[in-house]
mmCIF file of C-alpha atoms in Angstrom:
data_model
loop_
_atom_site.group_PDB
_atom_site.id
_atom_site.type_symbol
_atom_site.label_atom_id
_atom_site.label_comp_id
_atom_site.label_asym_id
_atom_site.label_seq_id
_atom_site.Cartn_x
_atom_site.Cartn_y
_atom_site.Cartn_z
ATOM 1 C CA UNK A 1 160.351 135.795 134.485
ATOM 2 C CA UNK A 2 162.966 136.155 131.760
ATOM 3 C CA UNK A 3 160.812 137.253 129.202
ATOM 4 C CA UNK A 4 159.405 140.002 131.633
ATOM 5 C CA UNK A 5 163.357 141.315 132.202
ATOM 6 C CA UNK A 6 163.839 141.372 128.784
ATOM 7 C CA UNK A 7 160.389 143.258 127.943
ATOM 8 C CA UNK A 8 161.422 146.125 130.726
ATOM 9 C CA UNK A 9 164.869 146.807 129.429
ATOM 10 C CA UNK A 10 163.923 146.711 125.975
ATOM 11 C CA UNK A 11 160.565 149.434 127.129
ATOM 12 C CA UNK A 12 162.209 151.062 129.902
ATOM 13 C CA UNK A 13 166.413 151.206 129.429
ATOM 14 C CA UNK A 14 168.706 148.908 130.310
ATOM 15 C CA UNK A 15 170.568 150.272 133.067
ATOM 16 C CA UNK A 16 170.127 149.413 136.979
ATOM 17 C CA UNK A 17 168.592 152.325 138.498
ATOM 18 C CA UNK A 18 169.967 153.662 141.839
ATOM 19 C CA UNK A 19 166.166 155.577 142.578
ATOM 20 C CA UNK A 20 163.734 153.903 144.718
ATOM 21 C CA UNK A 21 160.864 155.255 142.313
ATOM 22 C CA UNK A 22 162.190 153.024 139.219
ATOM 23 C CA UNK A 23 162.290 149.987 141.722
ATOM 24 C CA UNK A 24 158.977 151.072 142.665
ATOM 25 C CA UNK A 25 158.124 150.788 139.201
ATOM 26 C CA UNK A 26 159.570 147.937 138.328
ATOM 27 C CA UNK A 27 157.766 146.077 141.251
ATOM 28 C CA UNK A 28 154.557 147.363 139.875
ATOM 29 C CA UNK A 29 155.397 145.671 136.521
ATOM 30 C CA UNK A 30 156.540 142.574 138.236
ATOM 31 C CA UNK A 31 153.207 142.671 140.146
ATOM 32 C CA UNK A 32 151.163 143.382 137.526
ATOM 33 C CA UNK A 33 152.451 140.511 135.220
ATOM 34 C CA UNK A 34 152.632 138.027 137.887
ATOM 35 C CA UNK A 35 149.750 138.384 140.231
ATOM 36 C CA UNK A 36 147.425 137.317 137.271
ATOM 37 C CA UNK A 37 149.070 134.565 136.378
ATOM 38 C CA UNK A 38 149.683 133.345 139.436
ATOM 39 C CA UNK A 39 146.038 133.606 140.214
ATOM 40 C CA UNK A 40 145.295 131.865 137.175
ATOM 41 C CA UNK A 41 148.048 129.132 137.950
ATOM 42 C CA UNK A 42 146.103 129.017 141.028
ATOM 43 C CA UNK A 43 142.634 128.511 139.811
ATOM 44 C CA UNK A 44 143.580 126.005 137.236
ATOM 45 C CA UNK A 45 145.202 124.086 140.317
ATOM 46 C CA UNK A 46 142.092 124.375 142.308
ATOM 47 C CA UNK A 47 139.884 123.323 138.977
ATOM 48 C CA UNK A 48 142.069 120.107 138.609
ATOM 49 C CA UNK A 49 142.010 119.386 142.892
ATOM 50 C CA UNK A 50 137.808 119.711 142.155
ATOM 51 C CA UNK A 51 138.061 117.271 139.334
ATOM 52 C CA UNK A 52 140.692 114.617 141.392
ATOM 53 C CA UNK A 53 138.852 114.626 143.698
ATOM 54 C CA UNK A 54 135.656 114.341 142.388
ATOM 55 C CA UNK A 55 137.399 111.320 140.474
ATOM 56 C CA UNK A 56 138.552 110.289 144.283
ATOM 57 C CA UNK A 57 134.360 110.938 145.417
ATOM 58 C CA UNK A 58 133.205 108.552 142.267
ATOM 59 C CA UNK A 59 135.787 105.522 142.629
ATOM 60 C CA UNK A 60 134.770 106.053 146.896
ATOM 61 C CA UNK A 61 131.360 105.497 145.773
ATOM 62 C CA UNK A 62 132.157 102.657 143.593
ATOM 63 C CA UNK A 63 134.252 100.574 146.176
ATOM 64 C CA UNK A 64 131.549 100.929 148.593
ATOM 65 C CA UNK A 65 129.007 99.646 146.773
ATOM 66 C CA UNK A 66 130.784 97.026 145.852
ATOM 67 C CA UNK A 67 131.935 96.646 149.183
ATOM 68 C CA UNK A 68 128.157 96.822 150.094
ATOM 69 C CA UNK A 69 127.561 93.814 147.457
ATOM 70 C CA UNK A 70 130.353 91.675 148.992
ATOM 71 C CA UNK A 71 128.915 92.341 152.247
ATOM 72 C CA UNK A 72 125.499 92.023 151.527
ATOM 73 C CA UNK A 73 125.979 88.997 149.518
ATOM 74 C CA UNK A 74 128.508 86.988 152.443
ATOM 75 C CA UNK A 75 125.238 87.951 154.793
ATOM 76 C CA UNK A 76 122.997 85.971 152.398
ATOM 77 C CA UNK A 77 125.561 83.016 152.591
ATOM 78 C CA UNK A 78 126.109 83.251 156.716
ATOM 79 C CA UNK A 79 122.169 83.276 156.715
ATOM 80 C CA UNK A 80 122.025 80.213 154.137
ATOM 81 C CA UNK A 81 125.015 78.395 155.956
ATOM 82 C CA UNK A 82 123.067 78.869 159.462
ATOM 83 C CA UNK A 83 119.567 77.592 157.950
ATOM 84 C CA UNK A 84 121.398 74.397 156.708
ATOM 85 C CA UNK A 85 122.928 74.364 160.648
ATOM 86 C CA UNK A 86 119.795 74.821 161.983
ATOM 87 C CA UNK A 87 118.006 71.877 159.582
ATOM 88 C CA UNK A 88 121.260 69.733 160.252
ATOM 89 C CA UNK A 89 120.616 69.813 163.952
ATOM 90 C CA UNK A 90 117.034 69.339 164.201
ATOM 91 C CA UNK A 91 117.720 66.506 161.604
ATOM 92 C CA UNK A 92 120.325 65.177 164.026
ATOM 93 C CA UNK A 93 118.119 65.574 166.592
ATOM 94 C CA UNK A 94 115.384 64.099 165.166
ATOM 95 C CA UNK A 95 117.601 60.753 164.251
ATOM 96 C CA UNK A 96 118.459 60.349 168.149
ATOM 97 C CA UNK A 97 115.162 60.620 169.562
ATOM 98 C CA UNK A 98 114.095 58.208 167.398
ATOM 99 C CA UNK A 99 116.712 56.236 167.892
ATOM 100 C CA UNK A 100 115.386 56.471 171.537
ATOM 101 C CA UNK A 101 112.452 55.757 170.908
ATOM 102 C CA UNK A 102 113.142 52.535 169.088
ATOM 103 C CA UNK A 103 115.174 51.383 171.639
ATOM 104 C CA UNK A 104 111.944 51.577 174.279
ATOM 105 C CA UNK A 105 109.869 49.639 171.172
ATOM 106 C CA UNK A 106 112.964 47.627 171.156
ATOM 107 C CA UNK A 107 113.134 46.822 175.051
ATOM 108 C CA UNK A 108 108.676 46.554 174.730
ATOM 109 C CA UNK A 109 109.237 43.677 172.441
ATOM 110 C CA UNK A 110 112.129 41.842 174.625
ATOM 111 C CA UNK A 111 109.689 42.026 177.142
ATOM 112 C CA UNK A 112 107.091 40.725 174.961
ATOM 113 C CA UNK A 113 109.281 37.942 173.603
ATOM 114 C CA UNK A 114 110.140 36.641 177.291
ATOM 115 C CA UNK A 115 106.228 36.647 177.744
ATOM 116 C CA UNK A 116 106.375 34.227 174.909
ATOM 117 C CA UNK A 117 109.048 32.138 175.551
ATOM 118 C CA UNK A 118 107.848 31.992 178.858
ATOM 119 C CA UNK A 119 103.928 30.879 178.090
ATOM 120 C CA UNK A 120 105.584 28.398 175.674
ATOM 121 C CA UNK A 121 107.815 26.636 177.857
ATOM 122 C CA UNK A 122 105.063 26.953 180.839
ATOM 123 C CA UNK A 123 102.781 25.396 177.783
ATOM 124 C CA UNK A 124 105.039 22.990 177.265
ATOM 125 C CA UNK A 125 105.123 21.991 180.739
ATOM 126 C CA UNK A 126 101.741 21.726 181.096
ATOM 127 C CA UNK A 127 100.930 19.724 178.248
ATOM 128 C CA UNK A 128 103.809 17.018 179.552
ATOM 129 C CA UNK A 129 102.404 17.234 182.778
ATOM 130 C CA UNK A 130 98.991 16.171 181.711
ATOM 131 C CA UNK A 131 100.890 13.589 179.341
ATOM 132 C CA UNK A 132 102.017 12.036 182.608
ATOM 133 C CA UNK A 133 98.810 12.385 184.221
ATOM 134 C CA UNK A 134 95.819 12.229 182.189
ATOM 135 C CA UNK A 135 93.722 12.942 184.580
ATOM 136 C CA UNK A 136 94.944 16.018 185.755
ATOM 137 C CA UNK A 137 92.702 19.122 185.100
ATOM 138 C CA UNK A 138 94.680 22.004 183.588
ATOM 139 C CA UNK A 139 91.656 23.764 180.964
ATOM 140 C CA UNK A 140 91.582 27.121 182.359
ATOM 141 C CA UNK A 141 95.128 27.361 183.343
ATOM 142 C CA UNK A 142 96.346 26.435 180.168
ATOM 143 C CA UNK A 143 93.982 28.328 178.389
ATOM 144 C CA UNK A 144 94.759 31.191 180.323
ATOM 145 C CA UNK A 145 98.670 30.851 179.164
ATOM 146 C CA UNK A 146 97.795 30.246 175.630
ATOM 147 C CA UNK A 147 95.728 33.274 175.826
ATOM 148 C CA UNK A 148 98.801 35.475 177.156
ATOM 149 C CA UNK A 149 100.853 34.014 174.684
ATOM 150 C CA UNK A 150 98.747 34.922 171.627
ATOM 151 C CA UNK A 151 97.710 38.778 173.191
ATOM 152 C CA UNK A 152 101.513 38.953 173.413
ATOM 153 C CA UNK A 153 102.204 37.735 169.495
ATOM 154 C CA UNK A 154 100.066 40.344 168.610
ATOM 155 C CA UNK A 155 101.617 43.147 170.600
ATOM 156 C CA UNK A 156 104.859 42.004 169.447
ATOM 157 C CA UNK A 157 103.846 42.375 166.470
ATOM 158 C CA UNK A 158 102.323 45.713 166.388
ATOM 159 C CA UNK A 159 105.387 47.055 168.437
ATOM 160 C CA UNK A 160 107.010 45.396 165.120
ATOM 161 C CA UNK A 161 105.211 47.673 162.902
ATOM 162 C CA UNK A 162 105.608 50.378 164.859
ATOM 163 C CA UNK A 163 109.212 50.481 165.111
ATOM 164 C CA UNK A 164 109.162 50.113 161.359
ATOM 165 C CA UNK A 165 106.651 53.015 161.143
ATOM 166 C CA UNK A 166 109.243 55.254 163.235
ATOM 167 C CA UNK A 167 112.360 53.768 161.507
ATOM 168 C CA UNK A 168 111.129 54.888 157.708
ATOM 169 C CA UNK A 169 108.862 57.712 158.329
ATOM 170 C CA UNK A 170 110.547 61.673 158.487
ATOM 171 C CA UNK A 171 109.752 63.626 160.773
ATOM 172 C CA UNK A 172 110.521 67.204 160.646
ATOM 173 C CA UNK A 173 110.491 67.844 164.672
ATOM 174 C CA UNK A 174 110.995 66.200 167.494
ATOM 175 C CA UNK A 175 107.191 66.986 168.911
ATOM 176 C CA UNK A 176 106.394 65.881 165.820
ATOM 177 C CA UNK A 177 107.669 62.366 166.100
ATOM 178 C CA UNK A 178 106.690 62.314 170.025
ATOM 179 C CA UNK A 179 103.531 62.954 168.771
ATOM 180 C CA UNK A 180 103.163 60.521 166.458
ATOM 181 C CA UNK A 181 104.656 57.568 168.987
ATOM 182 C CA UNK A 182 102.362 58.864 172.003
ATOM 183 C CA UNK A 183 99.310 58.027 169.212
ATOM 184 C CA UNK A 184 100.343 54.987 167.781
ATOM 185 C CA UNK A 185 101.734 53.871 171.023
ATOM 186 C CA UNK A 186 98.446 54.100 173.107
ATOM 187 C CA UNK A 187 96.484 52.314 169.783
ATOM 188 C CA UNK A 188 98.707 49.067 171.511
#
């Protein structure tokens, strides 16, 4: 603006006119010297708000794909994390139904072992009965008992080696497993 007052004295005179026609004029110069370079001032701030935020546009896109990595990637581990939930709690459930189930084998082979004990002792009894009596007739009775006694060795047995079937074998379901004890369980 300085340079422009000194360019109009020095072209025009340097005295302040009193005439509305040299203001006039000297508005026109003002104008004319101005309005293009404020117009330029003004396009070379719009060209640099284009390129800012163009800059602003590229680093958006940026951040959101990494965002979209981060996210995507903390999905895959959620998903991973509830597989190994999932596979933890069939496992788990797995383990307690056959925990139940070896506590029925368990309870079968109680049962089986007071069959035992029982022929035994009745056995026992019995043979001292016929001890004390000789004559006394006890062949099909006692038969009969040792008879009991041996079918029930042998399904304490197999109840045996099914619980130890049940106890080392994996499973991956719970059908699975039920499965597998309904068959093996009727084979007794």
């Amino acid at each position: 603006m300085a340079i422009s007052i000194y360019f109009y004295q020095n072209t025009f005179g340097g005295d302040i006119s009193t005439t509305s026609n040299d203001w006039s004029a000297l508005g026109a110069f003002f104008g004319g010297i101005f309005s293009p370079t404020v117009s330029f001032v003004t396009l070379v701030a719009i060209l640099v708000t284009i390129k800012l935020q163009k800059r602003m546009l590229e680093t958006q896109a940026s951040e959101f794909s990494k965002l979209y990595q981060i996210q995507t990637k903390t999905l895959e581990e959620q998903e991973d994390q509830l597989s190994h939930i999932k596979a933890s709690s069939e496992y788990e459930k797995v383990t307690a139904y056959k925990q139940t189930l070896l506590a029925v084998v368990a309870q079968r082979m109680d049962l089986h072992q007071k069959i035992i004990d029982r022929c035994s002792s009745s056995a026992e009894y019995m043979l001292e009965k016929k001890m004390e009596k000789p004559k006394l007739d006890l062949g099909t009775t006692l038969e009969e008992n040792l008879k009991k006694k041996e079918e029930s060795e042998n399904k304490l047995n197999d109840l045996a080696n099914l619980s130890i079937a049940i106890a080392i074998t994996e499973y991956q379901s719970t059908s699975e497993l039920d499965k597998q004890f309904a068959k093996d369980y009727e084979a007794l």
